[in-house]
């Protein structure tokens, strides 16, 4: 921290100090005029650049205690970095820049003792990795990008983050620019960038610390975005996070919003990124679900669902991911008084604006899926407590469930009719049709149908009769429910999770067929009895 910067070196007493400072300012102003480059000028510039770096290193080693002796060489390096902005403006020179072996000397300056020099290099690298430039320039940009990565740009930048002091405006901007570079790399080379950032550096450590550092600011938001992007790649990035107790740290970050809502749109985005990070981690491996519960994550999500603050929808999504295919977490959800919170969200009704409609429907999807998971994985007393929810208060939960079933069933029919009107001559493609139906709420309808099947197969006559009665009122029946589940079964993947759900669906479909057969026989018997009575009369 006590190492001199360009600013420090200009602050000296007497006429000599004034003269040196004036000279430095003049050189810096001149450096702002970027000269247009061609290959010949670039070769000369790179030669001058490497000599200037060598001279600066030599002067620093020889006169380490006297900045005045190496200030001129430092200013020269700074000036040439400014001139190299001309390379960023001429992507056709990228291959020549690499051929001249200029990349390694440039990257060496990231760790320069003078952070002003380092900050200038970071700014230049941001221009070199600009997504639009890389995409437009193709091979030229790829050559430079490959060289930057192979010459250790990523670890050098991550290490540099540790020494930047964000209380200083220039350092704060350098942190932002560094994160910008990482974002660029994640967009243009996601697999390579994800592996290097998460496994070959301590970036995940730094990001986790930055999420909880001081008051909320733009760089905190950016850190959450980068971490979210990394975790979306799964695998090694998620492993790097969990090895650093990352889930526990993310839970602590989210806990700050248990009693308050975000105060700005940027903070809203920050909170959403935090929840997305947790979701990506939970969806990767079962041990992460258990670690989340051990970090009191389940209890926190249940509290947030109950509080009905801004975070309720995100908390329900996380809770859904936490209990999916995880018996232990399903059981713990009951122990944490989760049923009351979940069914309060399940029963939520009311008109909402178009802006909030998607959020409401996402909430309905997650709460339905969550209840399905509880039914699948609970047993004994816990299962009976869950089932009783559909019996209490005059079967109000059954009424709500059938109401949701009708909502999504009707929407799918309306959407398909509209599509057919707009595309009357288009042949039906079954895969496209299924994807269209998913876009219009099919998954929520599948969860409603599965939930109806599960409660009807529980052996509770009162629940079963109420379901049948309500479906009839909606001009529907258990036959429609069965058809939705058969479509769901036909489109499931053959992975471990898909095979498990297929087995569950097979069982409930068989039970529904039995119920439908019984109902049909009872109807025939009733009809026969009626005919007999007429004959007798």
Coordinates of C-alpha atoms in Angstrom, one line a residue, residues 18-451:
X18 CA 7.0 21.5 -10.0
X19 CA 9.1 20.9 -13.1
X20 CA 8.8 17.1 -12.9
X21 CA 5.1 17.3 -12.3
X22 CA 4.6 19.6 -15.3
X23 CA 6.6 17.3 -17.5
X24 CA 4.6 14.3 -16.4
X25 CA 1.3 16.0 -17.0
X26 CA 2.4 17.1 -20.5
X27 CA 3.4 13.6 -21.4
X28 CA 0.2 12.1 -20.1
X29 CA -1.9 14.7 -22.1
X30 CA 0.1 13.8 -25.2
X31 CA -0.5 10.1 -24.6
X32 CA -4.3 10.7 -25.0
X33 CA -3.9 11.3 -28.7
X34 CA -3.9 7.7 -30.1
X35 CA -2.0 7.4 -33.4
X36 CA -3.5 5.2 -36.1
X37 CA -1.3 2.2 -36.5
X38 CA -0.1 0.0 -39.4
X39 CA 2.2 -3.0 -39.2
X40 CA 5.4 -1.0 -39.5
X41 CA 4.4 1.4 -36.8
X42 CA 3.3 -1.5 -34.6
X43 CA 6.6 -3.2 -34.9
X44 CA 8.4 0.0 -33.8
X45 CA 5.9 0.6 -31.0
X46 CA 6.3 -3.0 -29.6
X47 CA 10.1 -2.6 -29.8
X48 CA 9.9 0.7 -27.9
X49 CA 7.5 -0.9 -25.4
X50 CA 9.7 -3.8 -24.5
X51 CA 12.7 -1.6 -24.1
X52 CA 10.7 0.8 -21.9
X53 CA 9.6 -2.0 -19.7
X54 CA 13.2 -3.4 -19.4
X55 CA 14.5 0.1 -18.6
X56 CA 11.8 0.6 -16.0
X57 CA 12.5 -2.7 -14.3
X58 CA 16.2 -1.9 -14.3
X59 CA 15.7 1.7 -12.8
X60 CA 13.3 0.4 -10.2
X61 CA 15.7 -2.3 -9.0
X62 CA 18.6 0.2 -9.0
X63 CA 16.8 3.1 -7.3
X64 CA 14.0 1.3 -5.4
X65 CA 14.1 4.0 -2.6
X66 CA 14.1 7.0 -4.9
X67 CA 11.0 7.3 -7.2
X68 CA 12.4 10.4 -8.9
X69 CA 15.1 8.2 -10.5
X70 CA 12.6 5.8 -12.2
X71 CA 9.7 8.2 -12.8
X72 CA 10.6 9.1 -16.4
X73 CA 10.7 5.4 -17.4
X74 CA 7.4 4.8 -15.7
X75 CA 5.8 7.7 -17.6
X76 CA 7.2 6.3 -20.8
X77 CA 5.6 2.9 -20.1
X78 CA 2.3 4.6 -19.4
X79 CA 2.5 6.6 -22.6
X80 CA 3.1 3.5 -24.7
X81 CA 0.2 1.6 -23.1
X82 CA -1.9 4.6 -24.2
X83 CA -0.5 4.2 -27.7
X84 CA -1.4 0.5 -27.7
X85 CA -5.0 1.5 -27.6
X86 CA -4.5 1.9 -31.3
X87 CA -4.1 -1.9 -31.5
X88 CA -7.5 -2.3 -29.9
X89 CA -8.9 0.0 -32.5
X90 CA -7.3 -2.0 -35.3
X91 CA -8.2 -5.7 -34.9
X92 CA -6.5 -6.6 -38.1
X93 CA -3.2 -6.0 -36.3
X94 CA -4.1 -8.6 -33.5
X95 CA -2.2 -11.5 -35.2
X96 CA 0.9 -9.3 -35.8
X97 CA 0.7 -8.1 -32.1
X98 CA 0.9 -11.7 -31.1
X99 CA 3.6 -12.6 -33.6
X100 CA 5.8 -9.8 -32.2
X101 CA 5.5 -11.5 -28.7
X102 CA 4.1 -8.4 -27.2
X103 CA 1.4 -10.2 -25.1
X104 CA 3.6 -11.5 -22.4
X105 CA 5.3 -8.1 -21.6
X106 CA 1.9 -6.4 -21.6
X107 CA 0.5 -9.0 -19.2
X108 CA 3.5 -8.7 -16.9
X109 CA 2.4 -5.1 -16.2
X110 CA -0.8 -6.3 -14.5
X111 CA 1.3 -7.0 -11.4
X112 CA 3.4 -3.8 -11.8
X113 CA 4.3 -2.2 -8.5
X114 CA 2.6 1.0 -9.7
X115 CA -1.1 0.3 -9.7
X116 CA -1.7 3.2 -12.1
X117 CA 0.2 1.2 -14.7
X118 CA -1.7 -2.0 -13.8
X119 CA -5.0 -0.1 -14.1
X120 CA -4.1 1.1 -17.6
X121 CA -3.3 -2.4 -18.7
X122 CA -6.7 -3.7 -17.4
X123 CA -8.5 -1.0 -19.3
X124 CA -6.6 -2.0 -22.5
X125 CA -7.4 -5.7 -21.9
X126 CA -11.1 -4.8 -21.6
X127 CA -10.9 -3.4 -25.1
X128 CA -9.0 -6.4 -26.4
X129 CA -11.7 -8.8 -25.1
X130 CA -14.7 -6.8 -26.1
X131 CA -17.5 -9.2 -27.1
X132 CA -18.6 -7.3 -30.2
X133 CA -15.0 -7.0 -31.5
X134 CA -14.3 -10.8 -30.9
X135 CA -17.5 -11.8 -32.7
X136 CA -17.0 -9.4 -35.6
X137 CA -13.3 -10.1 -36.2
X138 CA -13.4 -13.8 -36.0
X139 CA -10.0 -15.5 -36.4
X140 CA -8.0 -12.3 -35.8
X141 CA -9.6 -11.9 -32.4
X142 CA -9.3 -15.6 -31.6
X143 CA -5.6 -15.5 -32.1
X144 CA -5.2 -12.7 -29.6
X145 CA -7.6 -14.2 -27.1
X146 CA -5.8 -17.5 -27.2
X147 CA -2.5 -15.8 -26.6
X148 CA -3.9 -13.8 -23.7
X149 CA -5.3 -16.9 -22.0
X150 CA -2.2 -19.0 -22.6
X151 CA 0.0 -16.3 -21.2
X152 CA -1.9 -16.4 -17.9
X153 CA -4.0 -13.3 -18.2
X154 CA -6.8 -14.8 -16.1
X155 CA -4.8 -15.8 -13.0
X156 CA -2.8 -12.5 -13.2
X157 CA -6.1 -10.5 -13.2
X158 CA -7.5 -12.4 -10.3
X159 CA -4.4 -12.0 -8.2
X160 CA -4.5 -8.3 -9.0
X161 CA -8.0 -7.9 -7.7
X162 CA -6.7 -8.6 -4.2
X163 CA -4.5 -5.5 -4.1
X164 CA -7.0 -3.0 -5.5
X165 CA -8.4 -0.6 -3.0
X166 CA -12.0 0.2 -3.9
X167 CA -12.1 3.2 -1.7
X168 CA -10.1 4.8 -4.5
X169 CA -12.2 5.7 -7.5
X170 CA -9.6 4.5 -10.0
X171 CA -9.2 1.1 -8.3
X172 CA -13.0 0.7 -8.1
X173 CA -13.2 1.2 -11.8
X174 CA -10.3 -1.2 -12.4
X175 CA -12.3 -3.9 -10.4
X176 CA -15.3 -3.2 -12.6
X177 CA -13.2 -3.5 -15.8
X178 CA -11.6 -6.7 -14.5
X179 CA -15.1 -8.2 -14.0
X180 CA -16.0 -6.9 -17.4
X181 CA -13.1 -8.9 -18.9
X182 CA -14.3 -12.1 -17.1
X183 CA -17.8 -11.5 -18.4
X184 CA -16.5 -11.1 -21.9
X185 CA -14.5 -14.3 -21.7
X186 CA -17.6 -16.1 -20.3
X187 CA -19.6 -15.0 -23.4
X188 CA -17.0 -15.7 -26.1
X189 CA -15.3 -18.8 -24.6
X190 CA -17.6 -20.1 -21.8
X191 CA -16.1 -23.6 -21.2
X192 CA -12.5 -22.5 -21.2
X193 CA -13.2 -19.4 -19.1
X194 CA -15.3 -21.3 -16.6
X195 CA -12.7 -23.9 -16.0
X196 CA -9.8 -21.5 -15.7
X197 CA -11.7 -19.0 -13.5
X198 CA -13.1 -21.5 -11.1
X199 CA -10.3 -24.1 -10.8
X200 CA -7.1 -22.3 -11.7
X201 CA -7.6 -19.1 -9.6
X202 CA -9.1 -18.0 -6.4
X203 CA -11.8 -15.9 -8.1
X204 CA -14.7 -17.8 -6.4
X205 CA -13.1 -16.9 -3.0
X206 CA -12.9 -13.3 -4.0
X207 CA -16.4 -13.1 -5.4
X208 CA -17.9 -14.7 -2.2
X209 CA -16.0 -12.1 -0.1
X210 CA -17.1 -9.3 -2.4
X211 CA -20.8 -10.2 -2.1
X212 CA -20.7 -9.4 1.6
X213 CA -18.3 -6.4 1.6
X214 CA -19.6 -3.1 2.9
X215 CA -22.7 -1.3 1.5
X216 CA -24.3 -2.4 -1.7
X217 CA -22.7 -0.9 -4.8
X218 CA -22.2 -1.5 -8.5
X219 CA -19.3 -3.9 -8.1
X220 CA -21.1 -6.0 -5.7
X221 CA -23.9 -6.4 -8.3
X222 CA -21.2 -7.2 -10.9
X223 CA -19.6 -9.8 -8.6
X224 CA -23.0 -11.5 -8.2
X225 CA -23.5 -11.6 -12.0
X226 CA -20.1 -13.2 -12.6
X227 CA -20.7 -15.8 -9.9
X228 CA -24.1 -16.6 -11.3
X229 CA -22.7 -17.0 -14.8
X230 CA -19.9 -19.3 -13.5
X231 CA -22.3 -21.5 -11.6
X232 CA -24.6 -21.9 -14.6
X233 CA -21.8 -23.9 -16.2
X234 CA -22.1 -26.4 -13.4
X235 CA -19.4 -29.0 -12.7
X236 CA -16.1 -27.6 -11.6
X237 CA -17.5 -24.1 -10.8
X238 CA -20.1 -25.6 -8.5
X239 CA -17.5 -27.8 -6.9
X240 CA -15.2 -24.9 -6.4
X241 CA -18.0 -23.0 -4.6
X242 CA -19.0 -25.9 -2.3
X243 CA -15.4 -26.6 -1.4
X244 CA -15.2 -23.0 0.0
X245 CA -18.4 -23.4 2.1
X246 CA -20.0 -21.3 -0.6
X247 CA -23.6 -22.4 0.0
X248 CA -23.4 -21.3 3.6
X249 CA -22.0 -17.9 2.6
X250 CA -24.7 -17.5 0.0
X251 CA -27.4 -18.3 2.6
X252 CA -25.9 -15.6 4.8
X253 CA -26.0 -13.1 2.0
X254 CA -29.6 -13.9 1.3
X255 CA -30.5 -13.7 5.0
X256 CA -29.9 -10.0 4.9
X257 CA -33.2 -9.7 3.0
X258 CA -35.3 -11.7 5.5
X259 CA -36.7 -8.6 7.1
X260 CA -36.3 -6.0 4.3
X261 CA -36.8 -5.6 0.6
X262 CA -34.1 -4.5 -2.0
X263 CA -34.0 -0.7 -2.2
X264 CA -33.3 -0.2 -5.9
X265 CA -33.6 -2.0 -9.2
X266 CA -29.8 -2.8 -9.1
X267 CA -30.3 -4.3 -5.6
X268 CA -33.3 -6.3 -6.9
X269 CA -31.0 -7.7 -9.6
X270 CA -28.3 -8.5 -7.0
X271 CA -30.8 -10.4 -4.9
X272 CA -32.1 -12.4 -7.9
X273 CA -28.5 -13.3 -8.8
X274 CA -27.9 -14.6 -5.2
X275 CA -30.9 -16.8 -5.4
X276 CA -29.9 -18.0 -8.9
X277 CA -26.5 -19.0 -7.5
X278 CA -28.1 -21.1 -4.9
X279 CA -30.5 -22.7 -7.4
X280 CA -27.5 -23.6 -9.8
X281 CA -25.7 -25.2 -6.8
X282 CA -28.7 -27.2 -5.6
X283 CA -29.5 -28.5 -9.0
X284 CA -26.0 -29.9 -9.5
X285 CA -25.6 -32.6 -6.8
X286 CA -27.6 -34.1 -3.9
X287 CA -24.9 -33.5 -1.3
X288 CA -25.4 -29.8 -2.1
X289 CA -29.0 -30.1 -1.1
X290 CA -28.0 -31.6 2.3
X291 CA -25.3 -28.9 2.8
X292 CA -28.0 -26.3 2.1
X293 CA -30.2 -27.7 4.9
X294 CA -27.2 -27.9 7.3
X295 CA -26.6 -24.2 6.6
X296 CA -30.2 -23.5 7.8
X297 CA -31.2 -22.7 4.2
X298 CA -34.5 -24.6 4.4
X299 CA -35.6 -22.7 7.5
X300 CA -34.6 -19.4 5.9
X301 CA -36.5 -20.1 2.7
X302 CA -39.6 -21.1 4.7
X303 CA -39.4 -17.9 6.7
X304 CA -39.1 -15.8 3.5
X305 CA -42.1 -17.6 1.9
X306 CA -44.1 -16.9 5.1
X307 CA -43.1 -13.2 5.3
X308 CA -44.5 -12.5 1.8
X309 CA -41.8 -10.0 1.0
X310 CA -40.2 -9.4 -2.4
X311 CA -38.1 -12.6 -2.0
X312 CA -41.1 -14.9 -1.6
X313 CA -41.1 -16.1 -5.2
X314 CA -37.4 -16.7 -5.3
X315 CA -37.5 -18.5 -2.0
X316 CA -40.2 -20.9 -3.3
X317 CA -38.0 -21.6 -6.3
X318 CA -35.0 -22.4 -4.1
X319 CA -37.2 -24.5 -1.8
X320 CA -38.5 -26.5 -4.8
X321 CA -34.9 -27.2 -5.9
X322 CA -33.9 -28.1 -2.3
X323 CA -36.6 -30.8 -1.9
X324 CA -36.6 -32.3 -5.4
X325 CA -35.6 -36.0 -5.2
X326 CA -34.3 -35.4 -1.6
X327 CA -36.3 -37.3 1.1
X328 CA -34.2 -35.8 3.9
X329 CA -35.0 -32.2 2.9
X330 CA -38.7 -33.1 2.4
X331 CA -38.8 -34.4 6.0
X332 CA -36.9 -31.4 7.3
X333 CA -39.3 -29.1 5.6
X334 CA -42.2 -30.6 7.7
X335 CA -40.1 -30.3 10.8
X336 CA -39.4 -26.6 10.1
X337 CA -43.2 -25.9 9.9
X338 CA -42.9 -25.6 6.1
X339 CA -46.4 -26.9 5.3
X340 CA -48.2 -23.8 6.6
X341 CA -46.0 -21.4 4.6
X342 CA -46.2 -23.5 1.4
X343 CA -49.9 -23.9 1.5
X344 CA -50.4 -20.2 2.3
X345 CA -48.6 -19.5 -1.0
X346 CA -50.6 -22.2 -2.7
X347 CA -53.9 -20.6 -1.7
X348 CA -52.8 -17.1 -2.8
X349 CA -55.3 -15.5 -5.2
X350 CA -56.1 -12.1 -6.6
X351 CA -55.7 -10.0 -9.7
X352 CA -52.2 -8.9 -10.6
X353 CA -50.7 -6.6 -13.2
X354 CA -49.4 -8.0 -16.5
X355 CA -45.9 -7.2 -15.2
X356 CA -46.4 -9.5 -12.1
X357 CA -48.4 -12.2 -14.0
X358 CA -45.3 -14.2 -15.0
X359 CA -43.9 -14.0 -11.5
X360 CA -47.2 -15.2 -10.0
X361 CA -47.3 -18.1 -12.5
X362 CA -43.7 -19.0 -11.7
X363 CA -44.6 -19.1 -8.0
X364 CA -47.6 -21.4 -8.8
X365 CA -45.3 -23.7 -10.7
X366 CA -42.8 -23.9 -7.9
X367 CA -45.3 -24.4 -5.2
X368 CA -47.1 -27.1 -7.1
X369 CA -43.8 -28.9 -7.8
X370 CA -42.8 -28.6 -4.2
X371 CA -46.0 -30.2 -2.9
X372 CA -45.7 -33.0 -5.4
X373 CA -42.1 -33.7 -4.1
X374 CA -43.4 -33.8 -0.6
X375 CA -46.1 -36.3 -1.5
X376 CA -43.6 -38.5 -3.3
X377 CA -41.0 -38.6 -0.5
X378 CA -42.9 -38.4 2.7
X379 CA -44.3 -41.3 4.7
X380 CA -46.1 -42.2 8.0
X381 CA -47.1 -39.2 10.1
X382 CA -45.5 -36.6 7.9
X383 CA -47.4 -37.9 4.9
X384 CA -50.7 -37.9 6.8
X385 CA -50.1 -34.3 7.9
X386 CA -49.6 -33.3 4.2
X387 CA -52.7 -35.2 3.1
X388 CA -54.8 -33.6 5.8
X389 CA -54.1 -30.2 4.3
X390 CA -56.4 -31.2 1.4
X391 CA -59.1 -32.3 3.9
X392 CA -59.2 -29.3 6.2
X393 CA -61.5 -26.3 5.9
X394 CA -64.1 -28.0 3.7
X395 CA -61.6 -29.3 1.1
X396 CA -60.5 -25.7 0.2
X397 CA -57.1 -26.9 -1.0
X398 CA -58.8 -29.4 -3.3
X399 CA -60.9 -26.5 -4.7
X400 CA -57.8 -24.4 -5.3
X401 CA -56.0 -27.3 -7.0
X402 CA -58.9 -28.0 -9.4
X403 CA -59.1 -24.2 -10.0
X404 CA -55.5 -24.2 -11.0
X405 CA -55.9 -27.3 -13.2
X406 CA -58.8 -25.6 -15.0
X407 CA -56.8 -22.4 -15.4
X408 CA -53.8 -24.1 -17.1
X409 CA -56.0 -26.6 -19.1
X410 CA -58.1 -23.7 -20.5
X411 CA -55.0 -21.6 -21.3
X412 CA -53.4 -24.4 -23.3
X413 CA -56.6 -25.0 -25.3
X414 CA -57.0 -21.3 -26.0
X415 CA -53.3 -20.9 -27.0
X416 CA -53.5 -23.8 -29.4
X417 CA -56.7 -22.6 -31.0
X418 CA -55.1 -19.2 -31.5
X419 CA -52.0 -20.8 -33.1
X420 CA -54.1 -22.9 -35.5
X421 CA -56.1 -19.8 -36.6
X422 CA -52.8 -17.9 -37.3
X423 CA -51.2 -21.0 -39.0
X424 CA -54.1 -22.8 -40.7
X425 CA -52.0 -24.6 -43.3
X426 CA -49.0 -25.6 -41.1
X427 CA -48.7 -29.4 -40.6
X428 CA -48.6 -30.5 -37.0
X429 CA -45.1 -31.3 -35.6
X430 CA -45.5 -33.2 -32.3
X431 CA -42.2 -32.0 -30.9
X432 CA -42.9 -28.4 -31.7
X433 CA -46.4 -28.7 -30.3
X434 CA -45.1 -30.1 -27.1
X435 CA -42.6 -27.2 -26.8
X436 CA -45.4 -24.7 -27.5
X437 CA -47.5 -26.3 -24.8
X438 CA -44.6 -26.0 -22.3
X439 CA -44.3 -22.3 -23.1
X440 CA -47.9 -21.9 -22.3
X441 CA -47.9 -23.5 -18.9
X442 CA -48.0 -27.3 -19.6
X443 CA -45.6 -28.1 -16.7
X444 CA -47.9 -26.4 -14.2
X445 CA -50.8 -28.4 -15.6
X446 CA -48.7 -31.6 -15.4
X447 CA -48.0 -30.8 -11.7
X448 CA -51.7 -30.1 -11.0
X449 CA -52.6 -33.4 -12.7
X450 CA -50.0 -35.4 -10.8
X451 CA -51.1 -33.8 -7.5

